[in-house]
Short mmCIF file of C-alpha atoms in Angstrom, two decimals:
data_model
loop_
_atom_site.label_atom_id
_atom_site.label_comp_id
_atom_site.label_asym_id
_atom_site.label_seq_id
_atom_site.Cartn_x
_atom_site.Cartn_y
_atom_site.Cartn_z
CA MET Z 1 -20.78 -16.47 10.44
CA SER Z 2 -19.69 -15.51 6.95
CA ARG Z 3 -16.72 -13.27 7.61
CA TYR Z 4 -15.37 -14.07 4.06
CA LEU Z 5 -18.70 -12.78 2.56
CA LEU Z 6 -18.51 -9.53 4.64
CA ASP Z 7 -15.01 -8.94 3.31
CA LYS Z 8 -16.17 -9.76 -0.24
CA PHE Z 9 -19.02 -7.25 -0.03
CA LEU Z 10 -16.56 -4.55 1.30
CA TYR Z 11 -13.89 -5.38 -1.31
CA THR Z 12 -16.36 -5.39 -4.29
CA VAL Z 13 -18.24 -2.27 -3.41
CA ASP Z 14 -15.09 -0.37 -2.67
CA ARG Z 15 -13.50 -1.00 -6.05
CA ASP Z 16 -16.45 0.20 -7.94
CA PRO Z 17 -17.16 3.86 -7.77
CA GLU Z 18 -20.86 3.47 -8.74
CA LEU Z 19 -21.47 0.80 -6.13
CA THR Z 20 -19.65 2.85 -3.51
CA GLU Z 21 -22.09 5.83 -4.20
CA ARG Z 22 -25.10 3.35 -4.29
CA TYR Z 23 -24.16 1.94 -0.79
CA ARG Z 24 -23.65 5.37 0.60
CA THR Z 25 -27.01 6.48 -0.43
CA ASP Z 26 -29.13 3.33 -0.39
CA PRO Z 27 -27.32 0.90 2.06
CA ALA Z 28 -30.44 -1.46 2.60
CA GLY Z 29 -31.36 -1.71 -1.09
CA THR Z 30 -27.52 -2.25 -1.96
CA VAL Z 31 -27.17 -4.98 0.52
CA GLY Z 32 -30.24 -6.81 -0.67
CA TRP Z 33 -29.38 -6.47 -4.31
CA TRP Z 34 -25.69 -7.48 -3.67
CA GLU Z 35 -26.46 -10.57 -1.75
CA ALA Z 36 -28.83 -11.71 -4.47
CA GLU Z 37 -26.82 -10.87 -7.60
CA MET Z 38 -23.13 -10.54 -6.48
CA ALA Z 39 -22.50 -12.74 -3.44
CA GLY Z 40 -22.07 -15.79 -5.58
CA ARG Z 41 -20.15 -14.23 -8.27
CA LEU Z 42 -16.67 -15.94 -8.60
CA LEU Z 43 -14.52 -12.86 -9.27
CA ASN Z 44 -12.15 -14.33 -11.82
CA CYS Z 45 -14.85 -16.42 -13.73
CA THR Z 46 -17.64 -15.94 -16.07
CA ASP Z 47 -21.11 -15.45 -14.78
CA ALA Z 48 -22.14 -18.95 -15.60
CA GLU Z 49 -19.81 -20.38 -12.98
CA ARG Z 50 -21.42 -19.13 -9.75
CA THR Z 51 -20.81 -20.03 -6.15
CA THR Z 52 -24.03 -21.64 -4.79
CA TRP Z 53 -23.70 -21.54 -0.94
CA LEU Z 54 -22.72 -18.00 0.22
CA SER Z 55 -25.07 -15.94 2.28
CA PHE Z 56 -25.06 -13.41 5.09
CA THR Z 57 -26.61 -14.01 8.65
CA GLU Z 58 -29.23 -11.62 9.55
CA ASP Z 59 -26.90 -9.87 11.94
CA GLU Z 60 -24.31 -9.32 9.25
CA ARG Z 61 -27.00 -7.91 6.88
CA ARG Z 62 -28.03 -5.51 9.49
CA ALA Z 63 -24.57 -4.33 10.35
CA LEU Z 64 -23.99 -3.64 6.64
CA ARG Z 65 -27.58 -1.97 6.22
CA GLU Z 66 -26.65 0.32 9.06
CA HIS Z 67 -23.31 1.30 8.01
CA ASP Z 68 -22.29 0.05 11.44
CA HIS Z 69 -18.46 -0.09 11.18
CA VAL Z 70 -18.18 -0.93 14.87
CA THR Z 71 -20.17 -4.08 14.72
CA LEU Z 72 -18.35 -4.97 11.44
CA PHE Z 73 -15.11 -4.82 13.32
CA GLU Z 74 -16.58 -6.87 16.23
CA MET Z 75 -17.64 -9.50 13.65
CA GLY Z 76 -13.99 -9.73 12.38
CA ALA Z 77 -14.51 -8.00 9.06
CA HIS Z 78 -11.09 -6.91 7.59
CA PRO Z 79 -10.51 -3.52 9.14
CA PHE Z 80 -8.56 -2.18 6.15
CA LEU Z 81 -11.47 -2.99 3.99
CA THR Z 82 -14.11 -1.30 6.20
CA LEU Z 83 -11.93 1.70 6.74
CA THR Z 84 -11.12 2.19 3.13
CA LEU Z 85 -14.73 1.96 2.08
CA PHE Z 86 -16.05 4.09 4.82
CA ILE Z 87 -13.45 6.79 4.30
CA ALA Z 88 -14.61 6.81 0.62
CA MET Z 89 -18.20 7.37 1.63
CA PHE Z 90 -18.09 9.64 4.43
CA GLU Z 91 -14.85 11.62 4.56
CA ARG Z 92 -16.31 14.12 2.24
CA ASP Z 93 -18.60 15.52 4.90
CA HIS Z 94 -15.78 16.32 7.36
CA GLY Z 95 -12.62 18.23 7.86
CA PRO Z 96 -9.08 16.80 7.43
CA LEU Z 97 -8.89 13.49 9.38
CA GLU Z 98 -11.94 14.53 11.35
CA TYR Z 99 -13.77 11.42 10.14
CA GLN Z 100 -10.97 9.05 10.66
CA ARG Z 101 -10.58 10.13 14.24
CA ALA Z 102 -14.31 9.89 14.89
CA TYR Z 103 -14.29 6.46 13.43
CA GLY Z 104 -11.52 5.34 15.90
CA ARG Z 105 -13.26 7.13 18.89
CA ALA Z 106 -16.52 5.17 18.11
CA MET Z 107 -14.47 1.96 19.02
CA ALA Z 108 -12.80 3.43 21.99
CA HIS Z 109 -14.52 0.93 24.29
CA LEU Z 110 -12.84 -2.06 22.46
CA SER Z 111 -9.53 -3.44 23.70
CA LEU Z 112 -7.05 -6.24 22.96
CA PRO Z 113 -7.33 -8.89 21.91
CA TYR Z 114 -9.21 -7.63 18.77
CA PRO Z 115 -11.57 -10.03 17.18
CA ASP Z 116 -10.03 -12.71 14.85
CA ILE Z 117 -9.97 -11.54 11.15
CA ALA Z 118 -8.89 -14.84 9.71
CA THR Z 119 -11.15 -16.23 6.93
CA MET F 1 27.42 -12.25 -11.49
CA ALA F 2 25.06 -9.37 -10.58
CA GLU F 3 26.12 -7.01 -7.86
CA LEU F 4 24.03 -6.11 -4.88
CA VAL F 5 24.69 -2.44 -4.63
CA ALA F 6 22.22 -1.18 -2.00
CA VAL F 7 19.63 -2.75 0.35
CA ILE F 8 16.92 -0.27 1.37
CA ALA F 9 14.06 -0.54 3.96
CA SER F 10 11.37 2.10 4.30
CA THR F 11 7.91 2.73 5.51
CA HIS F 12 5.54 3.52 2.71
CA HIS F 13 3.25 6.21 3.77
CA PRO F 14 0.82 6.79 0.96
CA PHE F 15 0.22 10.52 1.97
CA TYR F 16 3.82 11.50 0.97
CA TYR F 17 2.94 12.16 -2.49
CA ARG F 18 0.13 14.56 -1.78
CA ALA F 19 1.95 16.17 1.08
CA SER F 20 5.06 16.83 -0.86
CA THR F 21 3.36 18.23 -3.92
CA ALA F 22 0.80 20.30 -2.03
CA THR F 23 1.27 24.09 -2.07
CA GLY F 24 -0.09 27.14 -0.21
CA ALA F 25 -2.56 26.56 2.42
CA ASP F 26 -3.00 22.90 1.39
CA ARG F 27 0.65 22.12 2.34
CA PRO F 28 0.90 20.48 5.74
CA PRO F 29 3.25 22.07 8.28
CA PHE F 30 5.40 18.86 8.32
CA ALA F 31 5.98 18.66 4.46
CA ASP F 32 9.21 20.58 4.26
CA GLU F 33 11.00 18.47 6.88
CA TRP F 34 9.43 15.32 5.35
CA VAL F 35 10.76 16.25 1.86
CA ALA F 36 14.22 17.15 3.10
CA LYS F 37 14.51 13.61 4.81
CA ILE F 38 13.24 11.95 1.68
CA GLU F 39 15.78 13.82 -0.55
CA ARG F 40 18.72 12.69 1.60
CA PHE F 41 17.21 9.15 1.66
CA ARG F 42 16.87 9.24 -2.23
CA GLN F 43 20.62 10.20 -2.59
CA THR F 44 21.52 6.90 -0.85
CA LEU F 45 20.00 5.08 -3.69
CA THR F 46 21.14 7.43 -6.46
CA ALA F 47 24.78 7.08 -5.23
CA ALA F 48 24.58 3.28 -5.59
CA GLU F 49 23.97 3.62 -9.39
CA PRO F 50 21.54 0.76 -9.69
CA ASP F 51 20.40 -0.71 -12.91
CA VAL F 52 17.56 -2.93 -11.60
CA LEU F 53 15.32 -2.66 -8.59
CA VAL F 54 13.92 -5.60 -6.70
CA MET F 55 10.86 -4.14 -4.89
CA VAL F 56 9.37 -6.00 -1.87
CA GLY F 57 5.94 -4.87 -0.76
CA SER F 58 2.48 -6.20 -0.11
CA ASP F 59 -0.70 -5.89 -2.11
CA HIS F 60 -3.45 -4.44 -0.16
CA PHE F 61 -6.58 -6.35 -1.36
CA HIS F 62 -6.06 -4.93 -4.98
CA GLN F 63 -5.28 -7.82 -7.29
CA LEU F 64 -4.78 -10.50 -4.64
CA TRP F 65 -7.97 -11.49 -3.07
CA LEU F 66 -9.11 -14.19 -0.51
CA ASP F 67 -10.34 -16.70 -3.20
CA ASN F 68 -6.71 -17.25 -4.25
CA MET F 69 -4.16 -15.85 -1.79
CA PRO F 70 -0.45 -16.34 -2.26
CA GLN F 71 1.88 -16.06 0.68
CA PHE F 72 4.91 -14.98 -1.45
CA LEU F 73 4.59 -13.85 -5.09
CA VAL F 74 6.93 -12.70 -7.81
CA GLY F 75 5.86 -10.65 -10.66
CA LYS F 76 7.28 -11.56 -13.99
CA ALA F 77 6.24 -9.31 -16.85
CA PRO F 78 7.67 -6.82 -19.26
CA PHE F 79 5.56 -4.10 -17.58
CA PHE F 80 3.66 -3.29 -14.43
CA ASP F 81 0.84 -0.94 -14.37
CA ALA F 82 0.41 0.72 -11.09
CA ASN F 83 -1.95 2.23 -8.54
CA TRP F 84 -5.42 1.55 -8.04
CA HIS F 85 -8.93 3.46 -8.04
CA ASN F 86 -9.07 3.62 -4.23
CA GLU F 87 -5.50 4.92 -3.96
CA GLU F 88 -6.20 7.68 -6.47
CA ARG F 89 -9.41 8.40 -4.54
CA GLU F 90 -7.92 8.45 -1.01
CA PHE F 91 -4.30 9.38 -1.51
CA GLY F 92 -4.19 11.05 -4.90
CA LEU F 93 -1.74 8.74 -6.32
CA PRO F 94 -1.02 8.90 -9.97
CA ARG F 95 -1.28 6.10 -12.46
CA MET F 96 2.18 4.77 -13.51
CA THR F 97 3.65 2.23 -15.80
CA LEU F 98 7.04 0.63 -14.71
CA ARG F 99 9.22 -1.67 -16.79
CA GLY F 100 9.80 -5.16 -15.66
CA GLU F 101 13.24 -7.19 -15.61
CA GLU F 102 11.99 -10.45 -16.72
CA GLU F 103 15.23 -12.16 -16.78
CA LEU F 104 15.91 -11.55 -13.04
CA ALA F 105 12.25 -12.46 -12.17
CA ALA F 106 12.70 -15.80 -13.96
CA HIS F 107 15.93 -16.30 -12.18
CA ILE F 108 14.36 -15.57 -8.87
CA LEU F 109 11.56 -17.98 -9.40
CA ARG F 110 13.69 -20.87 -10.63
CA ASP F 111 16.43 -20.26 -7.96
CA GLY F 112 13.80 -19.62 -5.29
CA LEU F 113 11.86 -22.79 -5.90
CA ASP F 114 15.22 -24.63 -5.84
CA ARG F 115 15.99 -23.19 -2.55
CA ASP F 116 12.59 -24.67 -1.25
CA PHE F 117 10.56 -21.31 -1.45
CA ASP F 118 7.44 -22.18 -3.23
CA LEU F 119 6.99 -18.83 -4.89
CA ALA F 120 3.78 -18.04 -6.79
CA PHE F 121 4.01 -15.79 -9.80
CA SER F 122 2.17 -13.43 -11.82
CA ASN F 123 2.54 -12.47 -15.50
CA GLU F 124 -0.06 -9.57 -15.33
CA LEU F 125 0.40 -7.71 -12.06
CA ARG F 126 -0.99 -4.29 -11.36
CA ILE F 127 1.13 -3.03 -8.42
CA ASP F 128 -0.02 -0.84 -5.58
CA HIS F 129 1.37 1.75 -3.21
CA SER F 130 3.49 -0.43 -1.37
CA ILE F 131 5.72 -0.55 -4.36
CA THR F 132 5.01 2.86 -6.07
CA CYS F 133 5.37 4.94 -2.71
CA PRO F 134 9.31 3.97 -2.71
CA ILE F 135 9.51 4.66 -6.38
CA ILE F 136 8.01 8.05 -5.75
CA THR F 137 10.34 8.81 -2.92
CA LEU F 138 13.52 7.12 -3.94
CA ARG F 139 13.38 7.15 -7.75
CA PRO F 140 10.70 9.52 -8.91
CA GLU F 141 12.01 9.19 -12.61
CA ALA F 142 10.50 5.63 -12.39
CA ASP F 143 13.14 4.86 -15.14
CA LEU F 144 14.52 1.56 -13.77
CA PRO F 145 13.09 -1.99 -14.51
CA ILE F 146 11.70 -3.75 -11.39
CA VAL F 147 11.07 -7.16 -10.19
CA PRO F 148 8.07 -6.96 -7.66
CA VAL F 149 8.00 -9.43 -4.84
CA TYR F 150 4.84 -9.53 -2.76
CA THR F 151 4.47 -10.92 0.73
CA ASN F 152 1.28 -11.58 2.59
CA ILE F 153 1.26 -9.40 5.72
CA PHE F 154 -2.39 -8.77 5.47
CA ALA F 155 -4.60 -11.80 5.26
CA PRO F 156 -4.17 -14.40 7.91
CA PRO F 157 -2.94 -17.01 8.18
CA LEU F 158 0.31 -15.42 7.62
CA PRO F 159 3.86 -16.96 7.37
CA GLN F 160 5.90 -16.77 10.50
CA PRO F 161 8.40 -13.73 11.02
CA ARG F 162 11.42 -16.25 10.67
CA ARG F 163 10.21 -17.06 7.20
CA PHE F 164 10.39 -13.40 6.13
CA VAL F 165 13.94 -13.30 7.29
CA GLN F 166 14.74 -16.61 5.57
CA LEU F 167 13.28 -15.30 2.31
CA GLY F 168 15.40 -12.10 2.70
CA LYS F 169 18.57 -14.00 3.17
CA ALA F 170 17.70 -16.20 0.14
CA LEU F 171 16.62 -13.30 -1.91
CA ARG F 172 20.07 -11.84 -1.53
CA GLU F 173 21.66 -15.16 -2.62
CA MET F 174 19.22 -15.19 -5.69
CA VAL F 175 20.18 -11.76 -6.76
CA GLU F 176 23.92 -12.38 -6.28
CA SER F 177 23.69 -15.63 -8.37
CA TRP F 178 22.04 -13.94 -11.29
CA ASP F 179 24.34 -14.26 -14.27
CA SER F 180 24.47 -10.70 -15.24
CA ASP F 181 26.60 -7.69 -14.91
CA LYS F 182 23.85 -5.55 -13.72
CA ARG F 183 23.84 -3.63 -10.39
CA VAL F 184 20.83 -4.53 -8.33
CA ALA F 185 19.31 -2.77 -5.37
CA VAL F 186 16.61 -4.44 -3.30
CA ILE F 187 14.19 -2.12 -1.78
CA GLY F 188 11.47 -3.25 0.66
CA THR F 189 8.77 -1.42 2.55
CA GLY F 190 6.61 -2.06 5.47
CA HIS F 191 5.36 -0.46 8.68
CA LEU F 192 6.45 0.01 12.28
CA SER F 193 3.55 0.14 14.66
CA LEU F 194 0.32 0.84 12.80
CA GLU F 195 -3.33 0.69 13.49
CA LEU F 196 -5.98 0.85 10.61
CA GLY F 197 -9.59 0.64 11.22
CA GLY F 198 -9.20 0.14 14.95
CA PRO F 199 -9.71 2.46 18.12
CA ARG F 200 -5.93 3.47 18.08
CA GLN F 201 -5.86 4.74 14.52
CA PHE F 202 -4.74 8.15 13.45
CA GLY F 203 -3.33 9.32 16.73
CA GLU F 204 -0.80 11.99 17.25
CA HIS F 205 1.97 9.44 16.94
CA GLY F 206 2.12 5.83 15.90
CA PRO F 207 0.10 3.65 18.22
CA ASP F 208 3.08 2.15 20.04
CA PRO F 209 6.16 4.66 20.19
CA GLU F 210 8.07 2.25 22.41
CA PHE F 211 7.77 -0.57 19.77
CA ASP F 212 8.86 1.81 17.24
CA ARG F 213 12.03 2.88 19.18
CA ARG F 214 13.07 -0.82 19.65
CA ALA F 215 12.10 -1.62 16.03
CA VAL F 216 14.53 1.08 14.70
CA GLU F 217 17.17 -0.26 17.05
CA TRP F 218 16.84 -3.72 15.59
CA ILE F 219 16.88 -2.61 12.07
CA ALA F 220 19.63 -0.10 12.27
CA GLY F 221 21.86 -2.63 14.13
CA GLY F 222 20.93 -5.57 12.02
CA ASP F 223 19.91 -7.24 15.27
CA ILE F 224 17.92 -10.22 13.55
CA GLY F 225 18.50 -12.43 16.57
CA GLY F 226 17.21 -9.93 19.06
CA CYS F 227 14.18 -8.93 16.74
CA LEU F 228 13.16 -12.77 16.16
CA ALA F 229 13.38 -13.24 20.06
CA GLU F 230 10.87 -10.58 20.70
CA VAL F 231 8.56 -10.72 17.62
CA SER F 232 6.01 -13.25 16.88
CA LEU F 233 2.62 -13.41 14.89
CA GLU F 234 0.88 -12.95 18.20
CA SER F 235 3.10 -10.41 19.70
CA LEU F 236 2.51 -8.09 16.58
CA HIS F 237 -1.09 -7.60 17.39
CA SER F 238 -0.15 -5.52 20.48
CA PRO F 239 1.62 -2.59 18.89
CA GLY F 240 -1.29 -2.07 16.38
CA ASN F 241 -3.57 -4.00 14.28
CA ALA F 242 -1.66 -3.51 11.04
CA THR F 243 1.90 -4.07 12.61
CA HIS F 244 2.42 -7.31 10.80
CA GLY F 245 3.57 -5.07 8.02
CA PHE F 246 6.79 -4.98 10.18
CA MET F 247 7.68 -8.40 8.76
CA ASP F 248 8.72 -6.72 5.52
CA PHE F 249 11.29 -4.98 7.47
CA MET F 250 12.47 -8.24 8.88
CA LEU F 251 12.75 -9.59 5.31
CA MET F 252 14.90 -6.64 4.44
CA MET F 253 17.03 -7.29 7.48
CA GLY F 254 17.50 -10.72 6.10
CA VAL F 255 18.73 -9.20 2.88
CA ALA F 256 21.22 -7.05 4.72
CA GLY F 257 22.45 -9.84 6.92
CA GLU F 258 22.78 -10.60 10.61
CA GLY F 259 24.79 -7.84 12.52
CA GLN F 260 24.94 -5.49 9.46
CA LYS F 261 24.59 -1.94 10.73
CA ALA F 262 22.63 0.35 8.32
CA ASP F 263 24.85 3.02 6.57
CA HIS F 264 21.94 5.50 6.60
CA VAL F 265 19.19 5.70 9.36
CA ASP F 266 16.55 8.33 9.67
CA THR F 267 13.13 8.60 11.16
CA LEU F 268 10.25 11.20 11.31
CA ASP F 269 7.66 11.13 13.88
CA LEU F 270 4.39 11.82 12.09
CA PHE F 271 0.78 11.88 13.01
CA HIS F 272 -0.54 8.11 12.76
CA THR F 273 2.79 6.47 12.24
CA MET F 274 6.55 6.81 12.65
CA GLU F 275 8.40 6.95 9.34
CA ALA F 276 11.66 5.14 9.19
CA TYR F 277 14.43 4.94 6.34
CA PHE F 278 17.34 2.59 6.22
CA THR F 279 20.07 2.02 3.68
CA TRP F 280 22.94 -0.57 3.66
CA TYR F 281 25.75 -0.84 1.26
CA PRO F 282 26.84 -4.34 1.07
CA ASN F 283 30.06 -3.60 -0.74
CA GLY F 284 30.93 -0.36 0.92
CA VAL F 285 29.62 3.21 0.78
CA PRO F 286 29.78 4.37 -2.83
CA THR F 287 32.12 7.32 -3.46
CA GLY F 288 30.31 8.86 -6.36
CA THR F 289 27.17 10.95 -6.31
CA GLY F 290 25.34 8.81 -8.82
CA ALA F 291 25.22 11.71 -11.12
CA PRO F 292 25.80 10.89 -14.81
CA ALA F 293 29.43 11.19 -15.84
#
């Protein structure tokens, strides 16, 4: 499992408005491109200094491709990162707090202890 | 030596700026009561007439990231730009630039290291809403120099609650040993019970009103011993998955001191969270209004 890489995806997509929109409209294409081009990019370094060993599992790819925030939560992706990015993508289609509440309701079957989010 | 003129602990609700500036149909029904409470809270800082603000908060995966994550970090720079794209996008927060107090930052770093706190530092730090929210609520002129202190309440493994209290106690000693005639306020923000990105988020109240009630009692009464006896890294999962932000309140209880009752206590039961505001005056309640002479 590559929880760190899930978080890195959510973090880098959230902070770039073009990537956020691209992930909203083309999740499968964005996940494939991101894993090939961005997963190994060490954020505080030049492109020549790439990380060589990071990749998603197939289940992780699927959860990201399907915008499946419930599975991401169950995998231990950082809930703040997932929530912030998903609000950015989907709040626009809903009334005040409507999306946030639906997001919570979709996880109503989950109980403590929540999945570990340590990386 | 510098004088510690106020110790302030607060929640940092990022929706306050938008709620308090909204008009007409956009203004939420709770905005007027919220603004009135904030204005009373603001007066507790104004009356202390501070020259410098030490601001304790926590980066929310903005500049600090999992490839290089400090537990405690002090910002030492002449200026701090503030607020980030996703905070403008989600909360409507404005971009800001605050002055830094480098001399105090340098003193805290040296003195902190000598007191066995291995503080990280940053000379180019863009701060986020954990520090700008209390600037907006308590000092909207944003005219005083700051020293930001970031804690990790966000990316496990986290330091133990007792370490936050210890750092708070030491931070007070660091401020009071600064060779300066400046008046310093220490302001820290955190959370009571809070859930983000989980099934209990955005309810009618905070996710655990009973935890909130007890937390307010601990803070208002300066009951560090009672709080430490009940709170652990494990127990904080139960009130809500983002409740580890309560440890910044524990840090501020350390600054205020064991058994020190807060001089100002206020709360506001909002959707999603309980807001809570506390001020201590280590050297007595100021008699002036803080208005310019």
